[in-house]
Amino acid sequence: MRQKEIVDLYEALLEKAAEYHIMLVFHGANKPTGRNRTWPNEMTREAIRGMESRATKDRARHETILPFTRYLAGPADYTSMIFSERRRDTSVAHQIASLAVFSSPLLTIAANPQTILDSPAVDVIKSIPAVWDETVVLPDSEIGGLAAFARRKGDTWFLSVMCGPKAKPLHVPLAFLGTGAYKQPWCAMV
C-alpha cells in the first residue's frame, strides 16, 4: 500500500469510529500529522522505535532524545517501562520515570504485570496519571543527555528525570511550584 492510501485509510477509520464514539490507537503507524483536533477520538499512534525493538542498544540515549523529537508531534505508543535486560543501559528508576516523561493518554507498559506488583515502587507506578494538567521541562534537560520534566495533575506534581548514558548533576529550581506547603511522598535515586 502506498503512503497516501495508508493516510486515507487512517482518515476513513477515524471518521467511521467517530460516528460510533470509538477511540482508536494506531500501532505500527506513521507519525501524527496534527489532525487530533479533527479526530479527537485518536488516542495515540506508535510511530516510534519502542521497547519491542531489541536492536536498540543505547536505550538511555534513545529515551532522552524522544521527548524532544517524536513526542513533539503528539502522543506515542512507546510501550514504556520494562525491568528486564531489554532496558539495557537504563535503571529501574529511569524506566519508571519514562511513564511520566513520555506523554500519552494511553500508557502501554512493557513490563510483566507480576514484576510491577512485586516492585517496591508499585504505589508510585500506579499513581502516575496518563494525562497532565501542566508540564514544565526543566532547564538542565539536554537532548540525548537528560530529560527532566515536572508534571502536574490536579495539585500533585511529579518530578521525572531520565538520564542519558552519562550521569549528570541536576539542579531543580522549584519556582514553578508557587507558594504553599509541599511534601515528598516518594523518591527513587538509582
Coordinates of C-alpha atoms in Angstrom, one line a residue, residues 4-101:
K4 CA -1.2 8.2 0.6
E5 CA -3.5 5.2 0.7
I6 CA -2.5 4.4 4.3
V7 CA -3.1 8.0 5.4
D8 CA -6.5 7.9 3.6
L9 CA -7.3 4.6 5.4
Y10 CA -6.5 6.3 8.8
E11 CA -8.8 9.1 7.9
A12 CA -11.6 6.8 6.9
L13 CA -11.2 4.7 10.1
L14 CA -11.2 7.7 12.3
E15 CA -14.3 9.1 10.7
K16 CA -16.2 5.8 11.0
A17 CA -15.0 5.3 14.6
A18 CA -16.1 8.9 15.5
E19 CA -19.6 8.1 14.2
Y20 CA -19.8 5.3 16.8
H21 CA -17.9 7.2 19.6
I22 CA -15.0 4.8 19.4
M23 CA -11.4 5.7 20.4
L24 CA -8.6 4.4 18.3
V25 CA -4.9 3.6 18.8
F26 CA -2.7 3.1 15.7
H27 CA 0.1 0.7 16.5
G28 CA 2.8 0.4 13.8
A29 CA 1.6 3.6 12.2
N30 CA 3.3 6.7 10.8
K31 CA 3.8 9.8 13.0
P32 CA 0.8 12.1 13.8
T33 CA 0.1 15.0 11.5
G34 CA -1.7 17.4 13.7
R35 CA -5.2 16.0 12.9
N36 CA -6.0 15.4 16.5
R37 CA -8.3 18.5 16.6
T38 CA -10.2 17.0 13.7
W39 CA -10.2 13.5 15.2
P40 CA -10.1 13.7 19.0
N41 CA -11.0 10.0 19.0
E42 CA -7.5 9.1 18.1
M43 CA -5.7 8.4 21.3
T44 CA -2.2 7.7 20.1
R45 CA 0.0 6.4 17.3
E46 CA 3.1 4.4 17.7
A47 CA 5.4 5.9 15.0
I48 CA 8.4 5.2 17.3
R49 CA 11.1 2.7 17.9
G50 CA 9.7 1.3 21.2
M51 CA 10.6 -1.3 23.8
E52 CA 9.8 -4.2 21.4
S53 CA 12.8 -3.1 19.3
R54 CA 15.6 -5.4 20.6
A55 CA 18.1 -3.7 18.3
T56 CA 18.2 -0.5 20.3
K57 CA 21.5 -0.8 22.3
D58 CA 21.8 2.7 23.7
R59 CA 18.4 2.9 25.2
A60 CA 19.3 5.7 27.7
R61 CA 20.3 8.0 24.9
H62 CA 17.4 7.0 22.7
E63 CA 14.9 7.6 25.5
T64 CA 16.3 11.0 26.3
I65 CA 16.0 12.1 22.7
L66 CA 12.4 11.1 22.2
P67 CA 10.6 13.7 24.4
F68 CA 12.3 16.4 22.4
T69 CA 11.7 14.9 18.9
R70 CA 9.0 12.3 18.3
Y71 CA 6.8 13.4 21.2
L72 CA 6.6 16.9 19.9
A73 CA 4.4 15.5 17.1
G74 CA 1.9 14.1 19.5
P75 CA 1.4 11.1 21.9
A76 CA 3.2 7.9 21.1
D77 CA 2.6 4.2 21.9
Y78 CA 6.1 3.6 23.1
T79 CA 5.4 0.5 25.3
S80 CA 7.4 2.1 28.1
M81 CA 8.8 0.8 31.5
I82 CA 10.4 -2.6 31.5
F83 CA 12.6 -4.1 34.2
S84 CA 14.3 -6.9 32.2
E85 CA 17.6 -6.9 30.4
R86 CA 15.8 -5.1 27.5
R87 CA 16.1 -1.9 29.4
R88 CA 19.8 -2.1 28.5
D89 CA 21.8 0.8 30.0
T90 CA 18.9 2.4 31.9
S91 CA 18.0 2.0 35.6
V92 CA 14.7 0.9 37.1
A93 CA 14.1 4.5 38.3
H94 CA 14.7 5.7 34.7
Q95 CA 12.1 3.2 33.4
I96 CA 9.6 4.3 36.0
A97 CA 10.2 8.0 35.1
S98 CA 9.5 7.2 31.4
L99 CA 5.8 6.8 32.3
A100 CA 5.7 10.4 33.2
V101 CA 8.1 11.8 30.7

